[in-house]
GROMACS .gro file of C-alpha atoms in nm:
model
  304
    1UNK     CA    1  -0.984 -17.137   1.290
    2UNK     CA    2  -1.262 -17.195   1.542
    3UNK     CA    3  -1.326 -17.051   1.885
    4UNK     CA    4  -1.465 -17.269   2.162
    5UNK     CA    5  -1.546 -17.217   2.526
    6UNK     CA    6  -1.197 -17.321   2.633
    7UNK     CA    7  -0.971 -17.262   2.335
    8UNK     CA    8  -0.902 -17.115   1.993
    9UNK     CA    9  -0.784 -17.373   1.743
   10UNK     CA   10  -0.637 -17.348   1.395
   11UNK     CA   11  -0.567 -17.647   1.173
   12UNK     CA   12  -0.350 -17.646   0.862
   13UNK     CA   13  -0.257 -17.908   0.604
   14UNK     CA   14   0.119 -17.947   0.560
   15UNK     CA   15   0.303 -18.036   0.242
   16UNK     CA   16   0.316 -18.402   0.348
   17UNK     CA   17  -0.068 -18.399   0.381
   18UNK     CA   18  -0.055 -18.415   0.762
   19UNK     CA   19  -0.272 -18.191   0.980
   20UNK     CA   20  -0.106 -17.960   1.232
   21UNK     CA   21  -0.284 -17.768   1.506
   22UNK     CA   22  -0.224 -17.440   1.682
   23UNK     CA   23  -0.413 -17.403   2.009
   24UNK     CA   24  -0.449 -17.103   2.237
   25UNK     CA   25  -0.627 -17.144   2.568
   26UNK     CA   26  -0.919 -16.909   2.622
   27UNK     CA   27  -0.824 -16.724   2.938
   28UNK     CA   28  -1.002 -16.404   3.036
   29UNK     CA   29  -0.966 -16.180   3.338
   30UNK     CA   30  -1.265 -16.092   3.552
   31UNK     CA   31  -1.241 -15.737   3.419
   32UNK     CA   32  -1.274 -15.858   3.059
   33UNK     CA   33  -1.564 -16.086   3.145
   34UNK     CA   34  -1.746 -15.800   3.316
   35UNK     CA   35  -1.683 -15.563   3.025
   36UNK     CA   36  -1.830 -15.818   2.786
   37UNK     CA   37  -2.158 -15.794   2.975
   38UNK     CA   38  -2.193 -15.422   2.907
   39UNK     CA   39  -2.370 -15.325   2.582
   40UNK     CA   40  -2.155 -15.119   2.342
   41UNK     CA   41  -1.836 -15.190   2.539
   42UNK     CA   42  -1.854 -15.566   2.481
   43UNK     CA   43  -1.824 -15.518   2.106
   44UNK     CA   44  -1.504 -15.318   2.139
   45UNK     CA   45  -1.351 -15.572   2.377
   46UNK     CA   46  -1.446 -15.863   2.153
   47UNK     CA   47  -1.303 -15.690   1.847
   48UNK     CA   48  -0.970 -15.608   2.011
   49UNK     CA   49  -0.939 -15.969   2.129
   50UNK     CA   50  -1.030 -16.104   1.786
   51UNK     CA   51  -0.776 -15.879   1.613
   52UNK     CA   52  -0.492 -15.978   1.844
   53UNK     CA   53  -0.579 -16.348   1.842
   54UNK     CA   54  -0.649 -16.369   1.470
   55UNK     CA   55  -0.307 -16.239   1.372
   56UNK     CA   56  -0.138 -16.501   1.591
   57UNK     CA   57  -0.321 -16.780   1.410
   58UNK     CA   58  -0.256 -16.630   1.067
   59UNK     CA   59   0.113 -16.601   1.157
   60UNK     CA   60   0.119 -16.967   1.255
   61UNK     CA   61  -0.038 -17.068   0.924
   62UNK     CA   62   0.179 -16.840   0.710
   63UNK     CA   63   0.500 -16.965   0.878
   64UNK     CA   64   0.421 -17.323   0.779
   65UNK     CA   65   0.246 -17.266   0.447
   66UNK     CA   66   0.438 -17.444   0.173
   67UNK     CA   67   0.717 -17.535   0.418
   68UNK     CA   68   0.845 -17.891   0.431
   69UNK     CA   69   0.780 -18.043   0.778
   70UNK     CA   70   1.141 -18.164   0.771
   71UNK     CA   71   1.248 -17.802   0.816
   72UNK     CA   72   1.032 -17.747   1.126
   73UNK     CA   73   1.314 -17.805   1.376
   74UNK     CA   74   1.531 -17.543   1.213
   75UNK     CA   75   1.243 -17.298   1.205
   76UNK     CA   76   1.162 -17.373   1.570
   77UNK     CA   77   1.521 -17.305   1.680
   78UNK     CA   78   1.522 -16.972   1.500
   79UNK     CA   79   1.212 -16.857   1.686
   80UNK     CA   80   1.254 -17.020   2.024
   81UNK     CA   81   1.471 -16.748   2.180
   82UNK     CA   82   1.211 -16.476   2.133
   83UNK     CA   83   0.892 -16.678   2.147
   84UNK     CA   84   0.717 -16.476   2.418
   85UNK     CA   85   0.817 -16.143   2.268
   86UNK     CA   86   0.709 -16.262   1.926
   87UNK     CA   87   0.363 -16.374   2.045
   88UNK     CA   88   0.303 -16.050   2.235
   89UNK     CA   89   0.434 -15.847   1.944
   90UNK     CA   90   0.206 -16.020   1.696
   91UNK     CA   91  -0.095 -15.950   1.918
   92UNK     CA   92  -0.005 -15.581   1.939
   93UNK     CA   93   0.047 -15.566   1.563
   94UNK     CA   94  -0.297 -15.715   1.511
   95UNK     CA   95  -0.464 -15.449   1.725
   96UNK     CA   96  -0.261 -15.163   1.574
   97UNK     CA   97  -0.330 -15.288   1.221
   98UNK     CA   98  -0.702 -15.286   1.291
   99UNK     CA   99  -0.689 -14.933   1.436
  100UNK     CA  100  -0.483 -14.804   1.144
  101UNK     CA  101  -0.710 -14.959   0.881
  102UNK     CA  102  -1.018 -14.831   1.064
  103UNK     CA  103  -0.877 -14.479   1.057
  104UNK     CA  104  -0.812 -14.503   0.683
  105UNK     CA  105  -1.160 -14.637   0.604
  106UNK     CA  106  -1.319 -14.374   0.830
  107UNK     CA  107  -1.124 -14.058   0.746
  108UNK     CA  108  -1.067 -14.105   0.370
  109UNK     CA  109  -1.440 -14.115   0.272
  110UNK     CA  110  -1.505 -13.804   0.485
  111UNK     CA  111  -1.232 -13.612   0.302
  112UNK     CA  112  -1.347 -13.730  -0.041
  113UNK     CA  113  -1.712 -13.646   0.030
  114UNK     CA  114  -1.607 -13.295   0.138
  115UNK     CA  115  -1.474 -13.229  -0.213
  116UNK     CA  116  -1.833 -13.254  -0.338
  117UNK     CA  117  -1.972 -12.993  -0.099
  118UNK     CA  118  -2.060 -12.769  -0.394
  119UNK     CA  119  -2.275 -13.039  -0.554
  120UNK     CA  120  -2.410 -13.185  -0.228
  121UNK     CA  121  -2.420 -12.899   0.027
  122UNK     CA  122  -2.663 -13.041   0.286
  123UNK     CA  123  -2.544 -13.235   0.590
  124UNK     CA  124  -2.774 -13.527   0.511
  125UNK     CA  125  -2.646 -13.543   0.156
  126UNK     CA  126  -2.285 -13.524   0.274
  127UNK     CA  127  -2.333 -13.806   0.528
  128UNK     CA  128  -2.500 -14.027   0.267
  129UNK     CA  129  -2.227 -13.948   0.015
  130UNK     CA  130  -1.962 -14.027   0.275
  131UNK     CA  131  -2.132 -14.361   0.346
  132UNK     CA  132  -2.140 -14.435  -0.026
  133UNK     CA  133  -1.768 -14.368  -0.067
  134UNK     CA  134  -1.690 -14.576   0.240
  135UNK     CA  135  -1.890 -14.867   0.100
  136UNK     CA  136  -1.723 -14.825  -0.238
  137UNK     CA  137  -1.379 -14.825  -0.076
  138UNK     CA  138  -1.462 -15.134   0.130
  139UNK     CA  139  -1.604 -15.336  -0.160
  140UNK     CA  140  -1.326 -15.229  -0.396
  141UNK     CA  141  -1.055 -15.325  -0.147
  142UNK     CA  142  -1.208 -15.666  -0.072
  143UNK     CA  143  -1.261 -15.742  -0.441
  144UNK     CA  144  -0.905 -15.649  -0.540
  145UNK     CA  145  -0.736 -15.850  -0.264
  146UNK     CA  146  -0.966 -16.145  -0.335
  147UNK     CA  147  -0.810 -16.173  -0.680
  148UNK     CA  148  -0.473 -16.275  -0.536
  149UNK     CA  149  -0.423 -16.653  -0.506
  150UNK     CA  150  -0.326 -16.640  -0.137
  151UNK     CA  151  -0.627 -16.434  -0.024
  152UNK     CA  152  -0.857 -16.641  -0.242
  153UNK     CA  153  -0.733 -16.949  -0.055
  154UNK     CA  154  -0.796 -16.774   0.278
  155UNK     CA  155  -1.150 -16.690   0.165
  156UNK     CA  156  -1.205 -17.055   0.069
  157UNK     CA  157  -1.113 -17.162   0.422
  158UNK     CA  158  -1.343 -16.888   0.550
  159UNK     CA  159  -1.622 -17.047   0.348
  160UNK     CA  160  -1.531 -17.389   0.486
  161UNK     CA  161  -1.559 -17.258   0.843
  162UNK     CA  162  -1.908 -17.126   0.776
  163UNK     CA  163  -2.018 -17.449   0.614
  164UNK     CA  164  -1.901 -17.653   0.913
  165UNK     CA  165  -2.080 -17.425   1.161
  166UNK     CA  166  -2.399 -17.428   0.954
  167UNK     CA  167  -2.394 -17.808   0.937
  168UNK     CA  168  -2.336 -17.832   1.312
  169UNK     CA  169  -2.619 -17.588   1.388
  170UNK     CA  170  -2.850 -17.778   1.154
  171UNK     CA  171  -2.772 -18.094   1.351
  172UNK     CA  172  -2.654 -18.305   1.057
  173UNK     CA  173  -2.366 -18.557   1.071
  174UNK     CA  174  -2.046 -18.372   0.988
  175UNK     CA  175  -1.916 -18.550   0.682
  176UNK     CA  176  -1.741 -18.365   0.403
  177UNK     CA  177  -2.033 -18.445   0.175
  178UNK     CA  178  -2.292 -18.303   0.416
  179UNK     CA  179  -2.086 -17.996   0.496
  180UNK     CA  180  -2.040 -17.913   0.129
  181UNK     CA  181  -2.418 -17.895   0.091
  182UNK     CA  182  -2.437 -17.612   0.344
  183UNK     CA  183  -2.420 -17.240   0.268
  184UNK     CA  184  -2.087 -17.063   0.291
  185UNK     CA  185  -2.266 -16.763   0.446
  186UNK     CA  186  -2.339 -16.711   0.815
  187UNK     CA  187  -2.514 -16.440   1.016
  188UNK     CA  188  -2.246 -16.407   1.287
  189UNK     CA  189  -1.957 -16.351   1.046
  190UNK     CA  190  -1.713 -16.069   1.109
  191UNK     CA  191  -1.760 -15.961   0.748
  192UNK     CA  192  -2.117 -15.867   0.834
  193UNK     CA  193  -1.986 -15.665   1.125
  194UNK     CA  194  -1.761 -15.461   0.895
  195UNK     CA  195  -2.054 -15.373   0.670
  196UNK     CA  196  -2.271 -15.281   0.967
  197UNK     CA  197  -2.009 -15.026   1.075
  198UNK     CA  198  -2.071 -14.848   0.744
  199UNK     CA  199  -2.450 -14.856   0.780
  200UNK     CA  200  -2.455 -14.766   1.150
  201UNK     CA  201  -2.202 -14.489   1.087
  202UNK     CA  202  -2.443 -14.316   0.848
  203UNK     CA  203  -2.709 -14.294   1.120
  204UNK     CA  204  -2.464 -14.185   1.392
  205UNK     CA  205  -2.307 -13.911   1.176
  206UNK     CA  206  -2.647 -13.754   1.119
  207UNK     CA  207  -2.626 -13.618   1.475
  208UNK     CA  208  -2.292 -13.439   1.440
  209UNK     CA  209  -2.163 -13.157   1.222
  210UNK     CA  210  -1.988 -13.210   0.891
  211UNK     CA  211  -1.834 -12.860   0.873
  212UNK     CA  212  -1.560 -12.754   0.896
  213UNK     CA  213  -1.360 -13.043   0.754
  214UNK     CA  214  -1.114 -13.063   1.046
  215UNK     CA  215  -1.399 -13.104   1.295
  216UNK     CA  216  -1.565 -13.361   1.068
  217UNK     CA  217  -1.248 -13.571   1.074
  218UNK     CA  218  -1.207 -13.530   1.449
  219UNK     CA  219  -1.564 -13.634   1.534
  220UNK     CA  220  -1.540 -13.931   1.298
  221UNK     CA  221  -1.234 -14.053   1.488
  222UNK     CA  222  -1.391 -13.985   1.827
  223UNK     CA  223  -1.706 -14.173   1.726
  224UNK     CA  224  -1.524 -14.489   1.610
  225UNK     CA  225  -1.575 -14.669   1.945
  226UNK     CA  226  -1.947 -14.581   1.945
  227UNK     CA  227  -1.994 -14.700   1.586
  228UNK     CA  228  -1.810 -15.024   1.664
  229UNK     CA  229  -2.014 -15.084   1.978
  230UNK     CA  230  -2.347 -15.020   1.806
  231UNK     CA  231  -2.250 -15.232   1.505
  232UNK     CA  232  -2.169 -15.526   1.731
  233UNK     CA  233  -2.512 -15.498   1.894
  234UNK     CA  234  -2.676 -15.488   1.549
  235UNK     CA  235  -2.481 -15.800   1.450
  236UNK     CA  236  -2.603 -15.980   1.762
  237UNK     CA  237  -2.959 -15.869   1.693
  238UNK     CA  238  -2.959 -15.993   1.334
  239UNK     CA  239  -2.836 -16.332   1.455
  240UNK     CA  240  -3.114 -16.356   1.714
  241UNK     CA  241  -3.392 -16.275   1.464
  242UNK     CA  242  -3.258 -16.474   1.169
  243UNK     CA  243  -3.534 -16.735   1.201
  244UNK     CA  244  -3.814 -16.476   1.209
  245UNK     CA  245  -3.939 -16.437   0.848
  246UNK     CA  246  -4.001 -16.062   0.857
  247UNK     CA  247  -3.688 -15.968   1.055
  248UNK     CA  248  -3.431 -16.203   0.903
  249UNK     CA  249  -3.384 -15.957   0.616
  250UNK     CA  250  -3.193 -15.732   0.858
  251UNK     CA  251  -2.895 -15.962   0.819
  252UNK     CA  252  -2.907 -15.979   0.439
  253UNK     CA  253  -2.659 -15.692   0.373
  254UNK     CA  254  -2.395 -15.874   0.576
  255UNK     CA  255  -2.465 -16.199   0.394
  256UNK     CA  256  -2.431 -16.023   0.059
  257UNK     CA  257  -2.087 -15.894   0.159
  258UNK     CA  258  -1.986 -16.251   0.243
  259UNK     CA  259  -2.029 -16.334  -0.123
  260UNK     CA  260  -1.698 -16.148  -0.159
  261UNK     CA  261  -1.525 -16.251   0.165
  262UNK     CA  262  -1.593 -16.624   0.127
  263UNK     CA  263  -1.531 -16.864  -0.161
  264UNK     CA  264  -1.651 -17.218  -0.222
  265UNK     CA  265  -1.397 -17.454  -0.058
  266UNK     CA  266  -1.276 -17.784  -0.199
  267UNK     CA  267  -1.310 -18.112  -0.009
  268UNK     CA  268  -0.954 -18.097   0.128
  269UNK     CA  269  -1.021 -17.756   0.279
  270UNK     CA  270  -1.346 -17.875   0.436
  271UNK     CA  271  -1.156 -18.168   0.591
  272UNK     CA  272  -0.911 -17.927   0.753
  273UNK     CA  273  -1.200 -17.717   0.886
  274UNK     CA  274  -1.362 -18.029   1.030
  275UNK     CA  275  -1.038 -18.125   1.205
  276UNK     CA  276  -1.010 -17.782   1.364
  277UNK     CA  277  -1.373 -17.792   1.475
  278UNK     CA  278  -1.326 -18.142   1.613
  279UNK     CA  279  -1.031 -18.025   1.823
  280UNK     CA  280  -1.240 -17.738   1.963
  281UNK     CA  281  -1.517 -17.982   2.060
  282UNK     CA  282  -1.264 -18.210   2.228
  283UNK     CA  283  -1.122 -17.921   2.427
  284UNK     CA  284  -1.473 -17.822   2.533
  285UNK     CA  285  -1.532 -18.183   2.640
  286UNK     CA  286  -1.837 -18.229   2.422
  287UNK     CA  287  -1.977 -18.580   2.452
  288UNK     CA  288  -2.034 -18.822   2.167
  289UNK     CA  289  -1.762 -18.678   1.946
  290UNK     CA  290  -1.624 -18.918   1.686
  291UNK     CA  291  -1.274 -18.877   1.549
  292UNK     CA  292  -1.253 -18.761   1.188
  293UNK     CA  293  -1.071 -19.004   0.961
  294UNK     CA  294  -0.939 -18.816   0.659
  295UNK     CA  295  -0.893 -19.136   0.463
  296UNK     CA  296  -1.250 -19.253   0.505
  297UNK     CA  297  -1.520 -18.992   0.441
  298UNK     CA  298  -1.774 -19.227   0.598
  299UNK     CA  299  -1.644 -19.130   0.945
  300UNK     CA  300  -1.854 -18.854   1.097
  301UNK     CA  301  -1.876 -18.618   1.388
  302UNK     CA  302  -2.218 -18.642   1.545
  303UNK     CA  303  -2.343 -18.299   1.656
  304UNK     CA  304  -2.529 -18.268   1.980
   0.00000   0.00000   0.00000
């Protein structure tokens, strides 16, 4: 999936080797646009939108994964009657799922760290221990789910997306061969954002009490929006300074996490990523775009 100025586009490869697209127009209210200009708030708005939109695209892909295109009409008829409700429902589920998971990854480490109060009695030690458990929980969860074939495939497509963006930003012709030479890591990745919430949280929690436990849990929940907002700003900062030798190291922790959240894609997966990116460029009316021909790898998309 890629996001452009005018649309969000997902591309999938069907069982008959055809490419199917799912497009959502990028429409924002004036209120949303104004909120995205405000530091701290813009990160929360962007994350809520990404959660809602991402689930819609994943639902589209999962519905058609390993399904014969001949059965599409039957599947369409089954969903047609409640299409609007379904789309809205999926968006709400995406946001609620994010909030629920954020609560788990925020509250659980605080409770676990509190059990070690006898060994680590100081507030600084408790906050650092809490951050350690949160990081351990995050890395353990990602590693375990990455072992499943389906999630591994998702992570391969994630790597393909990064490779395509890196090739485009490096201004090289977008052939499968050229894209495969690029790194599967990228500074603006949402995976980096997740890790930054752990790091930023450690600094934020230093300014609030850790005792008693009930208040510790309450302030962790209350501070979630602040941690999210600050983490988004840190992510933006690391992207801006990534070409400055001394400062580019600020983004390294996020890149290291992407070693887990991305996998090396195969050529077929890169082709699908290129098709999705091509559709985004077409929707944005980018000039000098050449159609990708999946049967001839010599065809290229010329970046601007």
